[in-house]
PDB file as gemmi writes it, atoms N, CA and C in Angstrom:
CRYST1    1.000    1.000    1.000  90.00  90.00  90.00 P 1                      
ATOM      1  N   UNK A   1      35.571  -6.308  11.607  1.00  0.00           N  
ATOM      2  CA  UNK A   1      35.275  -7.125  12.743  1.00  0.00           C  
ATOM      3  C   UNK A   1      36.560  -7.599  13.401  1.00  0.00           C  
ATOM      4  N   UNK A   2      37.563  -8.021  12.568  1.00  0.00           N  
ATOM      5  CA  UNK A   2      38.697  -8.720  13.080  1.00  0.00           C  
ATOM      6  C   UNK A   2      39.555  -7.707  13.280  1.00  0.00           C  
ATOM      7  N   UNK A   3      39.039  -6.578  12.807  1.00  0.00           N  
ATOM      8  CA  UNK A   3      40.625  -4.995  13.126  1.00  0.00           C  
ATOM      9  C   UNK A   3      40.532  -4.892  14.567  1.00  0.00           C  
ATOM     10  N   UNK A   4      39.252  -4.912  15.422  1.00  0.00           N  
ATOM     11  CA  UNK A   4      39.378  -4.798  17.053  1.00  0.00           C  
ATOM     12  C   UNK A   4      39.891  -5.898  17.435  1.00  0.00           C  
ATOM     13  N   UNK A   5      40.236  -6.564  17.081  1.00  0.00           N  
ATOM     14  CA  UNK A   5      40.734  -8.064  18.139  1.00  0.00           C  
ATOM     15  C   UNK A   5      42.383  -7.875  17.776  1.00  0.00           C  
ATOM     16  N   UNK A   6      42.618  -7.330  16.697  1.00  0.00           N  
ATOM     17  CA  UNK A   6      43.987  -7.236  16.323  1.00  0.00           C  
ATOM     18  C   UNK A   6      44.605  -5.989  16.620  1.00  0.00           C  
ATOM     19  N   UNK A   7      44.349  -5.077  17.351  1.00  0.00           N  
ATOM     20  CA  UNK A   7      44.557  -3.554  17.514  1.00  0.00           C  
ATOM     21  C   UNK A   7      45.528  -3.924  19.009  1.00  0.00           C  
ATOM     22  N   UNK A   8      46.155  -3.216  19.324  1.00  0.00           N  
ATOM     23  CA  UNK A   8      46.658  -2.956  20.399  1.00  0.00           C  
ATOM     24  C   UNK A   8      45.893  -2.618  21.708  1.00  0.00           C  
ATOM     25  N   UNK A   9      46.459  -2.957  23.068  1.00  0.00           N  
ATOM     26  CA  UNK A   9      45.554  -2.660  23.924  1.00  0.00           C  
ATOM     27  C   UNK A   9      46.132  -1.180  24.379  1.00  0.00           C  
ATOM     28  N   UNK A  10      44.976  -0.270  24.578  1.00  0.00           N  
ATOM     29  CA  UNK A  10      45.197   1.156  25.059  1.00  0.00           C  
ATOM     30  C   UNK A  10      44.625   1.061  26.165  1.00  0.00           C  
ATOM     31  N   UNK A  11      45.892   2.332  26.693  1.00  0.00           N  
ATOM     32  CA  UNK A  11      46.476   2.977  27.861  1.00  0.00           C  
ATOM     33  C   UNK A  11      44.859   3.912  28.658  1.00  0.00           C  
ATOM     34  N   UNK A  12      45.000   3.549  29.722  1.00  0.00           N  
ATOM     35  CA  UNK A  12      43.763   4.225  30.158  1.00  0.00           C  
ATOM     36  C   UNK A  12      44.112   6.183  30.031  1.00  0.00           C  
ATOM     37  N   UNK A  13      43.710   6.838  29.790  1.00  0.00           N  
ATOM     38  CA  UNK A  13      43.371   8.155  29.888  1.00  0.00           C  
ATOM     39  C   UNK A  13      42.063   9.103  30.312  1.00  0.00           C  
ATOM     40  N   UNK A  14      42.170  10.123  30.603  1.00  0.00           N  
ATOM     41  CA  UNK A  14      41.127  11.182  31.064  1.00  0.00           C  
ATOM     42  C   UNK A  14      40.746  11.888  30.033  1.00  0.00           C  
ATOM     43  N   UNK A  15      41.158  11.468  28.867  1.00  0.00           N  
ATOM     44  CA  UNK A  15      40.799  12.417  27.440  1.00  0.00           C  
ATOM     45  C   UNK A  15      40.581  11.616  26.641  1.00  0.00           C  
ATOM     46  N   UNK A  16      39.641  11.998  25.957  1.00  0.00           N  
ATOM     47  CA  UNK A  16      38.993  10.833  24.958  1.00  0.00           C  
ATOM     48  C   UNK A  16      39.059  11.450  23.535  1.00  0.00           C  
ATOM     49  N   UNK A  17      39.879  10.347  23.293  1.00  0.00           N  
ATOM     50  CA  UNK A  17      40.140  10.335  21.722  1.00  0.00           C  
ATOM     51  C   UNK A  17      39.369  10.347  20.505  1.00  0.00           C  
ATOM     52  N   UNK A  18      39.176  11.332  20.210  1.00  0.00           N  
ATOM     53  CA  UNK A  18      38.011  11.147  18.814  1.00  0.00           C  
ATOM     54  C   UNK A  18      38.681  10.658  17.880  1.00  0.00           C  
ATOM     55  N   UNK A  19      37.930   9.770  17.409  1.00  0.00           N  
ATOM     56  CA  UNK A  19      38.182   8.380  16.171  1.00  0.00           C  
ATOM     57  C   UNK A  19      37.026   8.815  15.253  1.00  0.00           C  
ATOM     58  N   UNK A  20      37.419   8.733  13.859  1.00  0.00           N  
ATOM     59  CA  UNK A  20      35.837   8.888  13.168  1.00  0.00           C  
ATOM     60  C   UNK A  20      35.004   7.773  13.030  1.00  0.00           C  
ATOM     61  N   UNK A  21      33.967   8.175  12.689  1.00  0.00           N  
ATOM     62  CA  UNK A  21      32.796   7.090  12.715  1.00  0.00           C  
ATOM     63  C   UNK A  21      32.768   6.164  12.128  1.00  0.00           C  
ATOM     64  N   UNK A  22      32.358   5.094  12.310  1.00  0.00           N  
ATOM     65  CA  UNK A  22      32.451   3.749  10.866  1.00  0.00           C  
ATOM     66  C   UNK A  22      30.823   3.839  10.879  1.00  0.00           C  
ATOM     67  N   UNK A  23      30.818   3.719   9.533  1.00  0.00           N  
ATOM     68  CA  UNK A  23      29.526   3.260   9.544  1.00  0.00           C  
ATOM     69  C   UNK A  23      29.367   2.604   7.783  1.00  0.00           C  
ATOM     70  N   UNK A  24      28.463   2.057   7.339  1.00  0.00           N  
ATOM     71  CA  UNK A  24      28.456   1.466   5.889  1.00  0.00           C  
ATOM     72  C   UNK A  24      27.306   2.135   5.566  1.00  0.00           C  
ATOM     73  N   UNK A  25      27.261   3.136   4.377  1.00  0.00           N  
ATOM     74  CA  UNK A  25      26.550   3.806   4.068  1.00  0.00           C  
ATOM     75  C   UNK A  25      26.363   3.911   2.383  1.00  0.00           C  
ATOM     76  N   UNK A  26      24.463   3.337   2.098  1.00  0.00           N  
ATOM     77  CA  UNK A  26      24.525   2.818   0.474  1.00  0.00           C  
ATOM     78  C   UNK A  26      23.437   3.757   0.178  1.00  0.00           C  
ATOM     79  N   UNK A  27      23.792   4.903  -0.918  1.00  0.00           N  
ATOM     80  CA  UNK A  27      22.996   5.883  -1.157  1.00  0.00           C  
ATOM     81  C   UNK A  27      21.766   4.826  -1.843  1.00  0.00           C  
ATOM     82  N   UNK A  28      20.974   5.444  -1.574  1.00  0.00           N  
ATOM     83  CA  UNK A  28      19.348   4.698  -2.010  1.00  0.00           C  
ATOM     84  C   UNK A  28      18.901   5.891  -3.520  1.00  0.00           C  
ATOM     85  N   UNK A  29      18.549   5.898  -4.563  1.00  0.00           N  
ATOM     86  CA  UNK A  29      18.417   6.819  -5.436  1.00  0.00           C  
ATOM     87  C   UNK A  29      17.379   6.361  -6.400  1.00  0.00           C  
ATOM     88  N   UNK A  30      15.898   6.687  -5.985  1.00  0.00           N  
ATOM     89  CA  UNK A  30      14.639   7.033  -6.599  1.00  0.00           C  
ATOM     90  C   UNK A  30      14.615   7.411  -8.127  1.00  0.00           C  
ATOM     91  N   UNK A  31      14.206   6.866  -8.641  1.00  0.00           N  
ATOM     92  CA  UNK A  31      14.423   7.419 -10.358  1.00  0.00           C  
ATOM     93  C   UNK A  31      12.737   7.508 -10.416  1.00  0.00           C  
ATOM     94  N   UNK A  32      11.425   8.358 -10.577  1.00  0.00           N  
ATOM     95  CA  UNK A  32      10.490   8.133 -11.078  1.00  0.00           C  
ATOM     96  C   UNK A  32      10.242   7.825 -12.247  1.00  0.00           C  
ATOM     97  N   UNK A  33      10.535   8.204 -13.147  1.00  0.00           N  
ATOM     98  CA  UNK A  33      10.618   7.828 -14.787  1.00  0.00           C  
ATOM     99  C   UNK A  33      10.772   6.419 -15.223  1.00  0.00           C  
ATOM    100  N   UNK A  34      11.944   5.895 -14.267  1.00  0.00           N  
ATOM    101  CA  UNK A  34      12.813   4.512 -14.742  1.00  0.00           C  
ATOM    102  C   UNK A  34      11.199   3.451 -13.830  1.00  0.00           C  
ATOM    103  N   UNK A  35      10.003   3.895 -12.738  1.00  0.00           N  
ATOM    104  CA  UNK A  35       9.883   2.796 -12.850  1.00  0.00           C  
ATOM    105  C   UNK A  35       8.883   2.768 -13.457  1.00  0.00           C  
ATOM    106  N   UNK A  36       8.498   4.572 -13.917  1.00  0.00           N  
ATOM    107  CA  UNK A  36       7.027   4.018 -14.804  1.00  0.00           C  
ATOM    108  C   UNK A  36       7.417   3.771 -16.111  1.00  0.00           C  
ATOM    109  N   UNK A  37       8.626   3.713 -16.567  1.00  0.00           N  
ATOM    110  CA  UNK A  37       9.049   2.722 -17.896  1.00  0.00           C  
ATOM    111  C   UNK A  37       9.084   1.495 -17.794  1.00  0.00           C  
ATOM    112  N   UNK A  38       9.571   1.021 -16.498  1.00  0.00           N  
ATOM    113  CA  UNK A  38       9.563  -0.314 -16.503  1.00  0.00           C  
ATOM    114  C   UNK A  38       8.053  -0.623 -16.472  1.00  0.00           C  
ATOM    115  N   UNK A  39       7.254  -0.039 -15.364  1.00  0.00           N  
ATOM    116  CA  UNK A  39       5.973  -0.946 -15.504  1.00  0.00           C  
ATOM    117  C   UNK A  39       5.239  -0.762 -16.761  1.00  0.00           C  
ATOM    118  N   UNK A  40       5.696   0.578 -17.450  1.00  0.00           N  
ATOM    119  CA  UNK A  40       4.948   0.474 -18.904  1.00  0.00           C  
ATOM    120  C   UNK A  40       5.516  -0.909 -19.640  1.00  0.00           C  
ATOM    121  N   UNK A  41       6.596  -1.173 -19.495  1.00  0.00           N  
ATOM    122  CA  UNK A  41       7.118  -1.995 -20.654  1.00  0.00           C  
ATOM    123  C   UNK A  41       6.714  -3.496 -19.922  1.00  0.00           C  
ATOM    124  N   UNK A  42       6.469  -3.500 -18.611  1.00  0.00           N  
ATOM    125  CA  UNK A  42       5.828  -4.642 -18.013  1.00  0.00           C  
ATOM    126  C   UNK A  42       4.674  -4.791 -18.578  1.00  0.00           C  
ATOM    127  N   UNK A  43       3.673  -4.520 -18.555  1.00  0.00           N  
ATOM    128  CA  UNK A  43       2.167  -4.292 -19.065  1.00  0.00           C  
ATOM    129  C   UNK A  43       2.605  -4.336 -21.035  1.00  0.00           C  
ATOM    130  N   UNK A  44       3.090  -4.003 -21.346  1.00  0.00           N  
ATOM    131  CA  UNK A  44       3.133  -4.146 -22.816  1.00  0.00           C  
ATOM    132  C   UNK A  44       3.496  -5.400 -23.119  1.00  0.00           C  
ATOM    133  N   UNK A  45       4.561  -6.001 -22.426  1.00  0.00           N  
ATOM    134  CA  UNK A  45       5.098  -7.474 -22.862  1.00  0.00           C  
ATOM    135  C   UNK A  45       3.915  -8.608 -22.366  1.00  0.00           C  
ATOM    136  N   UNK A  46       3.402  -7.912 -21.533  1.00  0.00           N  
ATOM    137  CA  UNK A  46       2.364  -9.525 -20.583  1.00  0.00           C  
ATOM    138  C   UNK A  46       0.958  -8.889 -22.060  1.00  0.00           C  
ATOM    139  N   UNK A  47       0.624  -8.000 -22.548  1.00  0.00           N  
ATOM    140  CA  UNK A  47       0.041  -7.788 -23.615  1.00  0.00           C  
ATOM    141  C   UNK A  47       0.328  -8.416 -24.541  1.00  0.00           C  
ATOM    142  N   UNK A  48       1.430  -8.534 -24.610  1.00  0.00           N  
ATOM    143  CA  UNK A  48       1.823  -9.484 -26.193  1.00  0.00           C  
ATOM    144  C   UNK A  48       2.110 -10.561 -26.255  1.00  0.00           C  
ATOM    145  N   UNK A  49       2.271 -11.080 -24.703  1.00  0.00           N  
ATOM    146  CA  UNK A  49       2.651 -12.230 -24.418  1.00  0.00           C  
ATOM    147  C   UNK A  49       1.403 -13.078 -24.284  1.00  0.00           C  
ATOM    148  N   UNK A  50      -0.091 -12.636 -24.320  1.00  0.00           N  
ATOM    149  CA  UNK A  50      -1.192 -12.937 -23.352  1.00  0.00           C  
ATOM    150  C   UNK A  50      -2.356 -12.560 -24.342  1.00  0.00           C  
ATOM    151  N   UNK A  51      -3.299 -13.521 -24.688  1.00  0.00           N  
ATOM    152  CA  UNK A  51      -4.433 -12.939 -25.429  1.00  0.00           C  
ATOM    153  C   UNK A  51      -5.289 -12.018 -25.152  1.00  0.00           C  
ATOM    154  N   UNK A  52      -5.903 -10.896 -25.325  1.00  0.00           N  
ATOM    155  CA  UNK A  52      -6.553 -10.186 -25.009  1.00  0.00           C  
ATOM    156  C   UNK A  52      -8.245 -10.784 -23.895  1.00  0.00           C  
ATOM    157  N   UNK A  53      -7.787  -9.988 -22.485  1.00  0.00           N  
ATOM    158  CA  UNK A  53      -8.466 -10.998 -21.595  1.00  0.00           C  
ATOM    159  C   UNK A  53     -10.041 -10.353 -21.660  1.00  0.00           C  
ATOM    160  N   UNK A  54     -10.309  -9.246 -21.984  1.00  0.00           N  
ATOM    161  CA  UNK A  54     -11.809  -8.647 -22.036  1.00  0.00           C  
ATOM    162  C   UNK A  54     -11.440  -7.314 -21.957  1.00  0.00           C  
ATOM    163  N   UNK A  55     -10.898  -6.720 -20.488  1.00  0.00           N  
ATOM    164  CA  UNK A  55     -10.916  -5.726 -20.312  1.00  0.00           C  
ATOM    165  C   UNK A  55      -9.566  -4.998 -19.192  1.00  0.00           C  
ATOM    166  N   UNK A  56      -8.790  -5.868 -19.400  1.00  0.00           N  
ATOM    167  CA  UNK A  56      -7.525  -5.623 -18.362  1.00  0.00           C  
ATOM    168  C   UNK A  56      -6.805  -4.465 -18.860  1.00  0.00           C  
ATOM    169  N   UNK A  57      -6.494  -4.927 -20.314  1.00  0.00           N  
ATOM    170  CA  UNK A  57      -5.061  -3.568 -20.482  1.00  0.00           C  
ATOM    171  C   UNK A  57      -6.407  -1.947 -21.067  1.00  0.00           C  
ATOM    172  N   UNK A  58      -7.516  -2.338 -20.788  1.00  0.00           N  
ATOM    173  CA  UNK A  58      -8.237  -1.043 -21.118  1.00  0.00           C  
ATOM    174  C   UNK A  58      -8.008  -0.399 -19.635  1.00  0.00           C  
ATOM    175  N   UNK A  59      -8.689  -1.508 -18.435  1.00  0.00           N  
ATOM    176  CA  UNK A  59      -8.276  -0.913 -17.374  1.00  0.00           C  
ATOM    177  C   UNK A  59      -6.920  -0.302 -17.094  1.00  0.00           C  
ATOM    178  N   UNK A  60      -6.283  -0.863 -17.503  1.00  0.00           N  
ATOM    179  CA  UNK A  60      -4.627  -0.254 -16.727  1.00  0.00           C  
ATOM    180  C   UNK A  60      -4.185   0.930 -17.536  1.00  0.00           C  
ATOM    181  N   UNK A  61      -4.815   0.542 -18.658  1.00  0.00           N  
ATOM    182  CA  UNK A  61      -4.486   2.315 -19.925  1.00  0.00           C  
ATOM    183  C   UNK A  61      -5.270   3.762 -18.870  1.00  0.00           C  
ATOM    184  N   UNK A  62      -6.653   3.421 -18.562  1.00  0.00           N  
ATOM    185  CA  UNK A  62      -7.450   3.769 -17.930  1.00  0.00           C  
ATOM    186  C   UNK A  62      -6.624   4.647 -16.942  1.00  0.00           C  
ATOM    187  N   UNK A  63      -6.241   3.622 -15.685  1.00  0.00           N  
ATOM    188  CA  UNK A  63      -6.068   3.975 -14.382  1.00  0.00           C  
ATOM    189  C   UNK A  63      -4.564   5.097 -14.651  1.00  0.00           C  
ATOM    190  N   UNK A  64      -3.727   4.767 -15.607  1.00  0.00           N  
ATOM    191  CA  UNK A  64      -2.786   5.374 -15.936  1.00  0.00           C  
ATOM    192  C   UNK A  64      -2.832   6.924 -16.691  1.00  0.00           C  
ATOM    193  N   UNK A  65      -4.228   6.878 -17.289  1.00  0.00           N  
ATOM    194  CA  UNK A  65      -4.663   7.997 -17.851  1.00  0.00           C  
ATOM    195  C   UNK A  65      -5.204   8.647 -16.403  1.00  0.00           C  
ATOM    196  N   UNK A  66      -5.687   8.538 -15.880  1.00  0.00           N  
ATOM    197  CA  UNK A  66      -6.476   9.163 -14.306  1.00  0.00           C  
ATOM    198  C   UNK A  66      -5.490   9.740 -13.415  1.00  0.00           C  
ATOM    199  N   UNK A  67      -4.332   8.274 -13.109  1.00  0.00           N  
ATOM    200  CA  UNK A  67      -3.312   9.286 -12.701  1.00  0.00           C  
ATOM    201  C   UNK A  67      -2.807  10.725 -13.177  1.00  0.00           C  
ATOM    202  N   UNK A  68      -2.352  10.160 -14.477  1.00  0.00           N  
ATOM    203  CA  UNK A  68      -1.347  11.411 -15.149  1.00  0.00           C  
ATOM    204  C   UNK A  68      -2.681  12.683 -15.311  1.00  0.00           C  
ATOM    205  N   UNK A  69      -3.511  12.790 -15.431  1.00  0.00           N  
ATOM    206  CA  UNK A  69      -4.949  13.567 -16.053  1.00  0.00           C  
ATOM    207  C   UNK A  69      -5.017  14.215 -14.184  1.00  0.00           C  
ATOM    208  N   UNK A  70      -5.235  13.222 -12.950  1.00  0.00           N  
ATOM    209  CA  UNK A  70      -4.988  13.570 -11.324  1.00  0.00           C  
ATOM    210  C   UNK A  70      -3.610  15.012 -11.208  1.00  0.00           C  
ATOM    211  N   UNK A  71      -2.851  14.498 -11.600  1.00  0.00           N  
ATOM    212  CA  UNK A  71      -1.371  14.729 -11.129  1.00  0.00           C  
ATOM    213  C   UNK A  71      -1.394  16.037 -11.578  1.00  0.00           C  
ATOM    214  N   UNK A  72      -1.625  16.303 -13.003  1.00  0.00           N  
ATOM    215  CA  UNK A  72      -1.575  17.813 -13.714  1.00  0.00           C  
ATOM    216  C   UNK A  72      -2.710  18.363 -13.379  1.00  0.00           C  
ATOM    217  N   UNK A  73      -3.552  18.290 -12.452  1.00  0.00           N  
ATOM    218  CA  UNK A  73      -4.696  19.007 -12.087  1.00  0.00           C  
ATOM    219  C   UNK A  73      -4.444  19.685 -10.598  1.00  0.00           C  
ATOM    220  N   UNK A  74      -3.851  18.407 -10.167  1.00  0.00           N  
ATOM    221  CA  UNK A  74      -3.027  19.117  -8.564  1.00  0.00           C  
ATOM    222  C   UNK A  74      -2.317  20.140  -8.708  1.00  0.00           C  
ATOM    223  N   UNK A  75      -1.087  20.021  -9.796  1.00  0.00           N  
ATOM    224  CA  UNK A  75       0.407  20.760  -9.848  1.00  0.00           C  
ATOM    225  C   UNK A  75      -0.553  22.226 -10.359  1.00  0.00           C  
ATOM    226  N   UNK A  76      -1.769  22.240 -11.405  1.00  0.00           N  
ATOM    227  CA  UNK A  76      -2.340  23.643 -11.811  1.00  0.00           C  
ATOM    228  C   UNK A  76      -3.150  24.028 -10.746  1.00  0.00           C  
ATOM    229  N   UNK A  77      -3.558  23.823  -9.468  1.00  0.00           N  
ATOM    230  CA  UNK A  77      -4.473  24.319  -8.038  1.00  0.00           C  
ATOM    231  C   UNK A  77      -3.302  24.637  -7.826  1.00  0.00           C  
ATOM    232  N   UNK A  78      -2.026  23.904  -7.343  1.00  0.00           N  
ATOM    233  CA  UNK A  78      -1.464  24.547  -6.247  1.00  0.00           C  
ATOM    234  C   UNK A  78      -0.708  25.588  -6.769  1.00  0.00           C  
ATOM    235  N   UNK A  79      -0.578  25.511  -8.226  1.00  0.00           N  
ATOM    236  CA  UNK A  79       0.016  26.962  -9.053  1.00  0.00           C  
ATOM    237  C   UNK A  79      -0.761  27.585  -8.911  1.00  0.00           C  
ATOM    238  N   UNK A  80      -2.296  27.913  -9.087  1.00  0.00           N  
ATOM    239  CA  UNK A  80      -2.940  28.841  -9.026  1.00  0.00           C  
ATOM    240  C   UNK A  80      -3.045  29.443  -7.237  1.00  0.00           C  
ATOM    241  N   UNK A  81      -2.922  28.401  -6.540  1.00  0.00           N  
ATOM    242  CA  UNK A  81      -3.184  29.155  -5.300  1.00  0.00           C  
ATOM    243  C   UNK A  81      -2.210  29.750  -4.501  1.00  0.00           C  
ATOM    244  N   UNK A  82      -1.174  29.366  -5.447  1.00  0.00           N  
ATOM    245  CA  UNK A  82       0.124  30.273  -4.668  1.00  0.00           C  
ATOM    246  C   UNK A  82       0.275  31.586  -5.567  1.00  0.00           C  
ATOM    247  N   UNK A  83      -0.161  31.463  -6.398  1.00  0.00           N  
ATOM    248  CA  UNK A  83      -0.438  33.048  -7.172  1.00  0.00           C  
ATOM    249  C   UNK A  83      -1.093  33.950  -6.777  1.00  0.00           C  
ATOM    250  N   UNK A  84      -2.390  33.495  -6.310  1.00  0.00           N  
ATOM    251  CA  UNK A  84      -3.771  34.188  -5.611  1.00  0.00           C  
ATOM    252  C   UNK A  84      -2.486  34.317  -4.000  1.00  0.00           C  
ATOM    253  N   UNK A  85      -2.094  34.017  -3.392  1.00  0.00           N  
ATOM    254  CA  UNK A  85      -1.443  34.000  -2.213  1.00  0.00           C  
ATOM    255  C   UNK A  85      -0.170  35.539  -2.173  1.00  0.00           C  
ATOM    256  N   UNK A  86       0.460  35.049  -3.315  1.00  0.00           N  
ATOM    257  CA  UNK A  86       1.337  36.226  -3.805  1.00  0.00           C  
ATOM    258  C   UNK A  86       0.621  37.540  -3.886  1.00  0.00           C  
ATOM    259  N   UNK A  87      -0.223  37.552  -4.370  1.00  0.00           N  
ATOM    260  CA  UNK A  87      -1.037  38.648  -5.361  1.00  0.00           C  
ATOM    261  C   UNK A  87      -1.946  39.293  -3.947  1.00  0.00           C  
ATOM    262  N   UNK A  88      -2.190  38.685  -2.995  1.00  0.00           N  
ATOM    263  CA  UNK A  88      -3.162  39.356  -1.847  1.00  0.00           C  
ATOM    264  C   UNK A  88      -1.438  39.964  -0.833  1.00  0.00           C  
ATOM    265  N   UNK A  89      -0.457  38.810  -0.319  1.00  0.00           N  
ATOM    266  CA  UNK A  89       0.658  40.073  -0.011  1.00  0.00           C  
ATOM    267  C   UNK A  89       0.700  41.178  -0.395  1.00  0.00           C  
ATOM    268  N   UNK A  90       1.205  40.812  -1.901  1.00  0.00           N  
ATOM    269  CA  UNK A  90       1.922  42.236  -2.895  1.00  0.00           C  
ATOM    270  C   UNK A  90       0.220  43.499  -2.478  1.00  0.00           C  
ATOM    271  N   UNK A  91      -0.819  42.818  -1.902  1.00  0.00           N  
ATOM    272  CA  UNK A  91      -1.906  44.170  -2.108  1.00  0.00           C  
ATOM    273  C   UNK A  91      -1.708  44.583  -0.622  1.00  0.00           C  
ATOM    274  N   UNK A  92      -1.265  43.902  -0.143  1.00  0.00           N  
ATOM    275  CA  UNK A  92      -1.472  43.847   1.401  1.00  0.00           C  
ATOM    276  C   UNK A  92      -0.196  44.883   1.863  1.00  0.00           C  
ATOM    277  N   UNK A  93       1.291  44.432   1.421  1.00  0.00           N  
ATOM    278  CA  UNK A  93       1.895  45.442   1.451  1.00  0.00           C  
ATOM    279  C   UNK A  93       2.201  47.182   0.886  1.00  0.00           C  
ATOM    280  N   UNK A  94       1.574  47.234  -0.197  1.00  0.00           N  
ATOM    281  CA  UNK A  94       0.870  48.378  -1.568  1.00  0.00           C  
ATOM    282  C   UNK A  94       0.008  49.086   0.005  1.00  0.00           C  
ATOM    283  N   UNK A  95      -1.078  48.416   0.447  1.00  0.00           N  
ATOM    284  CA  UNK A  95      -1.923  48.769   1.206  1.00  0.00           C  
ATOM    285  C   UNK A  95      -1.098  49.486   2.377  1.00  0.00           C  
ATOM    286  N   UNK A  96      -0.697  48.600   2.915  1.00  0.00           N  
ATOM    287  CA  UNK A  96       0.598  49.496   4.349  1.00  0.00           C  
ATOM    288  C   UNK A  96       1.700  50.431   4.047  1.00  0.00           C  
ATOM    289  N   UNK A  97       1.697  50.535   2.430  1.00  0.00           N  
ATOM    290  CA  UNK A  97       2.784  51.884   2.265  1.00  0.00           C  
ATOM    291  C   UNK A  97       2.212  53.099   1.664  1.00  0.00           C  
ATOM    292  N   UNK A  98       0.788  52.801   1.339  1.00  0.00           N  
ATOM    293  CA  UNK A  98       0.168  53.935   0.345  1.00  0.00           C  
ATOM    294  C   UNK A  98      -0.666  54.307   1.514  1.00  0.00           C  
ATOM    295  N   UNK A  99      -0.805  53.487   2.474  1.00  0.00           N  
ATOM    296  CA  UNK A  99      -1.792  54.554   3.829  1.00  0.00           C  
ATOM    297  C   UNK A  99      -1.319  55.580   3.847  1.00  0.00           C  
TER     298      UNK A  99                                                      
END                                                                             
């Protein structure tokens, strides 16, 4: 902030001086693992910390089983349908060279 007030005053010109960019730049870096450890270990401590309320940590075991049980059901469709995808090319081209 205070380097422009302290800089010298420049000379007018017809050519413009490239200066590099300032800018403040803070890499942002996603860990998936680190936060479903943390919220596992969140949910385990308020468990031990907390009498068993009826049916909370069944739910959250639950919803956590649905995800992960969701997630590996997606990743095996979209494996299978990019196989079936491959497999009709590879016939498709077979087809246009064996005419």
């Amino acid at each position: 902030m205070w380097e422009k007030a302290l800089e010298a005053p420049r000379i007018p010109s017809i050519f413009k001086a490239n200066r590099p960019k300032e800018f403040n730049y803070k890499p942002y870096y996603y860990n998936a693992e680190k936060e479903e450890r943390e919220l596992r270990n969140k949910r385990i401590r308020s468990e031990l910390d907390r009498e068993n309320e009826g049916g909370v940590e069944f739910r959250s075991r639950l919803r956590e089983r649905w995800e992960q049980s969701n997630h590996a059901r997606k990743k095996a469709n979209s494996s299978n349908l990019r196989l079936i995808v491959i497999f009709i090319l590879l016939l498709g081209i077979a087809y246009f060279i064996l005419r």
